[in-house]
Amino acid sequence: MRMFGFLLLSVLLFSACAGNNNTAQQVQPSAEPEAQILPPSETESEFTGNPIIDEADAGNTETGANDVAAADSEIDSSEATETENSDMVAAANDSESDTDSTDSASEMSQEEADAELDADMAEAAPDSVDGLQKLTLDMTTAFVPTASRRISAPYGIRTYRMHRGVDMGLCHGEDRTIVAAFAGVVSKVRNQGRRKGYGKYVIIDHGNGLTTLYAHLASWQVNVGDTLQAGDTIGVGGNTGRSFGAHLHFEMKYHGTHIDPATIFNFEEGTFQSALITLEPQQLLAVEDEYQKELAKHRYYKVRRGDCLGKIARKYGISITRLKQLNGIKGNMIRPGQVLRCS
């Protein structure tokens, strides 16, 4: 009996200890829980932990995929709108171009206009200046061709070619009457068009190898063959032809060789450089040769679509800074058709 009682007591004590251990396990905090491994999902986002990369993650969830699709749709719509707008702009430009072509269909090209002017002014030019006599002009009987006293562009090299005359600016409200500088006969009355050449111009032959040209007129009051005295009205100054503002373009030639009118007239004062002026053919040619030598020193480039300053600078072996200095460019913008000096 004693043995049976001892065994029963031992069993009861063991059961009590086991119950206390289970209670302690429920009360005490456990160690770090094991990570739960979930089965892979087709829409689970595979984040890297890097917020930059994670924010750029796209398409890993159904919602994200829908957002991306919506964004793509908006981009496509935007691009389509831009394309449509571009097409409309291009169509408008084409329409304007067609209108310009129609308007200028009867007008000559700039090259043709320049060639015609050269031919007109060279009609009295001899094959050479050898044997030509010097010409003395009595300026006391001459007239400054316009009442304007503002030179808007002098004679000489302008951009990439010679500017063969003196431009006198004409303001609104002032007297724009243009008069003959010397006595002579009208040899040419011509309209080259609204946008090309010198527009409406008149050439006077003064009978001694000297010719003068008056260009960009709004209208004329003379006809070919009219005999004029110095100071007689030729017409009204304007803005016809290749012009960007009302002005008189005034040219002089002696037997086909150009003369800087500012060496004859003092336009700012409305007078002359001297009462008697002598023109020496050899001296005129020497001046022209100097201009041609100066022009030969420089290289020029006409900007095409898609060009940039870097491309042009590399082509001519100069720096972008130097290219900008040569052309007075402050920013980086250039436009097709623009002529740049490259040396």
Coordinates of C-alpha atoms in Angstrom, one line a residue, residues 94-293:
D94 CA 2.2 76.0 -95.8
S95 CA -0.9 78.1 -96.5
E96 CA 1.0 81.3 -95.7
S97 CA 3.8 80.0 -97.9
D98 CA 1.4 79.3 -100.7
T99 CA -0.1 82.8 -100.2
D100 CA 3.4 84.3 -100.3
S101 CA 4.3 82.3 -103.4
T102 CA 1.1 83.4 -105.0
D103 CA 1.7 87.0 -104.1
S104 CA 5.3 87.0 -105.2
A105 CA 4.8 84.8 -108.3
S106 CA 5.2 87.8 -110.5
E107 CA 8.2 89.0 -108.5
M108 CA 11.8 88.2 -109.3
S109 CA 14.1 86.4 -106.9
Q110 CA 16.6 88.5 -104.8
E111 CA 19.4 87.2 -107.0
E112 CA 17.5 88.3 -110.1
A113 CA 16.8 91.7 -108.5
D114 CA 20.4 92.2 -107.7
A115 CA 21.6 91.1 -111.1
E116 CA 19.1 93.5 -112.7
L117 CA 20.3 96.4 -110.6
D118 CA 23.9 95.6 -111.4
A119 CA 23.0 95.6 -115.1
D120 CA 21.1 98.8 -114.9
M121 CA 23.9 100.6 -113.1
A122 CA 26.6 99.2 -115.4
E123 CA 25.1 100.2 -118.7
A124 CA 27.4 103.2 -119.0
A125 CA 30.5 101.3 -117.7
P126 CA 33.5 101.0 -120.0
D127 CA 35.5 97.8 -120.3
S128 CA 38.3 99.4 -118.2
V129 CA 39.1 102.7 -116.5
D130 CA 42.2 103.2 -118.6
G131 CA 41.9 106.5 -120.4
L132 CA 38.9 107.7 -118.3
Q133 CA 39.1 111.3 -117.3
K134 CA 38.6 112.5 -113.8
L135 CA 35.3 114.1 -113.1
T136 CA 34.8 117.4 -111.3
L137 CA 31.4 118.0 -109.7
D138 CA 30.1 121.5 -109.0
M139 CA 28.2 120.8 -105.8
T140 CA 26.8 124.4 -105.6
T141 CA 24.2 123.3 -108.1
A142 CA 23.5 119.9 -106.5
F143 CA 20.8 118.9 -104.0
V144 CA 20.8 116.4 -101.1
P145 CA 18.1 114.0 -102.3
T146 CA 16.1 113.9 -99.1
A147 CA 15.2 116.2 -96.2
S148 CA 16.1 113.4 -93.8
R149 CA 19.3 113.9 -91.8
R150 CA 19.5 110.4 -90.3
I151 CA 21.8 107.7 -91.8
S152 CA 20.2 104.4 -91.0
A153 CA 22.8 102.4 -92.8
P154 CA 26.1 103.6 -94.2
Y155 CA 28.0 102.5 -97.4
G156 CA 30.3 99.5 -96.9
I157 CA 30.4 95.9 -95.7
R158 CA 27.2 94.9 -94.0
T159 CA 26.9 91.4 -92.6
Y160 CA 28.2 89.3 -95.4
R161 CA 28.1 91.5 -98.5
M162 CA 28.6 95.1 -99.6
H163 CA 25.9 97.7 -99.0
R164 CA 26.3 99.8 -102.1
G165 CA 24.5 102.9 -101.0
V166 CA 23.6 105.1 -98.1
D167 CA 20.2 104.6 -96.4
M168 CA 18.4 107.7 -95.1
G169 CA 15.7 106.9 -92.5
L170 CA 12.2 108.4 -93.1
C171 CA 10.0 109.0 -90.1
H172 CA 6.2 109.2 -90.2
G173 CA 5.0 112.8 -90.5
E174 CA 8.1 114.3 -92.0
D175 CA 8.7 115.4 -95.6
R176 CA 9.4 112.2 -97.6
T177 CA 9.9 114.0 -101.0
I178 CA 12.8 112.6 -102.9
V179 CA 14.6 114.9 -105.4
A180 CA 17.2 114.5 -108.1
A181 CA 20.8 115.1 -106.8
F182 CA 22.1 116.4 -110.1
A183 CA 20.6 117.4 -113.5
G184 CA 20.1 114.5 -115.9
V185 CA 17.7 112.2 -117.8
V186 CA 15.6 109.4 -116.3
S187 CA 17.0 106.2 -117.7
K188 CA 15.0 103.6 -115.6
V189 CA 11.7 103.5 -113.7
R190 CA 11.2 100.1 -112.2
N191 CA 9.1 98.2 -109.7
Q192 CA 10.8 94.9 -108.6
G193 CA 8.0 93.9 -106.3
R194 CA 6.9 94.3 -102.7
R195 CA 9.4 92.0 -101.1
K196 CA 12.3 91.7 -103.5
G197 CA 15.2 94.0 -104.5
Y198 CA 14.7 97.7 -104.3
G199 CA 11.0 97.7 -104.9
K200 CA 10.2 100.9 -106.7
Y201 CA 13.3 102.7 -107.9
V202 CA 14.5 105.3 -110.4
I203 CA 17.9 105.7 -112.1
I204 CA 19.1 109.0 -113.5
D205 CA 21.9 109.3 -116.0
H206 CA 23.7 112.6 -115.6
G207 CA 25.5 112.5 -119.0
N208 CA 29.0 112.5 -117.7
G209 CA 29.5 108.9 -116.7
L210 CA 27.7 109.5 -113.4
T211 CA 24.5 107.7 -112.5
T212 CA 22.4 107.9 -109.3
L213 CA 19.8 105.5 -108.0
Y214 CA 16.8 106.2 -105.7
A215 CA 15.2 103.0 -104.2
H216 CA 12.4 101.8 -102.0
L217 CA 10.1 104.6 -103.2
A218 CA 6.4 104.6 -102.3
S219 CA 5.7 106.2 -105.6
W220 CA 7.3 108.1 -108.4
Q221 CA 6.4 111.1 -110.5
V222 CA 8.7 110.7 -113.4
N223 CA 9.0 108.6 -116.6
V224 CA 11.8 107.2 -118.6
G225 CA 13.3 110.0 -120.8
D226 CA 12.2 112.9 -118.6
T227 CA 14.8 115.6 -118.2
L228 CA 15.3 116.8 -114.7
Q229 CA 17.1 119.6 -113.0
A230 CA 18.8 119.2 -109.7
G231 CA 16.2 119.4 -107.0
D232 CA 13.3 118.3 -109.2
T233 CA 10.9 115.8 -107.5
I234 CA 11.4 112.2 -108.4
G235 CA 8.8 110.7 -106.0
V236 CA 8.0 109.9 -102.4
G237 CA 10.2 107.7 -100.2
G238 CA 8.7 104.6 -98.7
N239 CA 9.2 101.0 -97.7
T240 CA 8.8 98.9 -101.0
G241 CA 11.0 96.0 -101.9
R242 CA 13.4 94.2 -99.5
S243 CA 13.0 96.9 -96.8
F244 CA 12.3 96.9 -93.1
G245 CA 11.3 100.4 -92.6
A246 CA 10.7 103.6 -94.6
H247 CA 14.0 104.9 -96.0
L248 CA 15.7 106.1 -99.1
H249 CA 18.5 103.9 -100.5
F250 CA 20.8 106.2 -102.5
E251 CA 23.5 105.0 -104.8
M252 CA 26.1 106.6 -107.0
K253 CA 28.3 105.2 -109.8
Y254 CA 30.9 106.7 -112.1
H255 CA 31.3 104.6 -115.3
G256 CA 30.1 101.5 -113.4
T257 CA 32.3 101.9 -110.3
H258 CA 30.5 102.5 -107.1
I259 CA 31.0 105.6 -105.0
D260 CA 30.4 106.1 -101.3
P261 CA 27.8 108.9 -101.4
A262 CA 29.0 110.1 -98.0
T263 CA 32.3 111.1 -99.6
I264 CA 30.2 113.6 -101.8
F265 CA 27.4 114.6 -99.5
N266 CA 27.3 115.6 -95.8
F267 CA 23.9 114.0 -95.1
E268 CA 23.8 114.9 -91.4
E269 CA 24.2 118.6 -92.2
G270 CA 22.3 118.6 -95.4
T271 CA 25.3 120.0 -97.3
F272 CA 28.4 118.8 -99.2
Q273 CA 31.9 117.8 -98.4
S274 CA 33.2 120.6 -100.6
A275 CA 32.0 123.0 -103.3
L276 CA 34.1 121.2 -106.0
I277 CA 34.6 117.4 -105.8
T278 CA 36.9 115.5 -108.1
L279 CA 36.3 111.8 -108.9
E280 CA 39.4 109.9 -110.0
P281 CA 38.6 106.5 -111.6
Q282 CA 41.8 104.8 -110.4
Q283 CA 41.2 106.0 -106.8
L284 CA 37.6 104.7 -106.9
L285 CA 38.9 101.3 -108.0
A286 CA 41.5 101.2 -105.3
V287 CA 38.8 101.8 -102.7
E288 CA 36.7 99.0 -104.2
D289 CA 39.7 96.7 -104.2
E290 CA 40.2 97.3 -100.5
Y291 CA 36.6 96.4 -99.7
Q292 CA 36.9 93.2 -101.8
K293 CA 40.1 92.2 -99.9

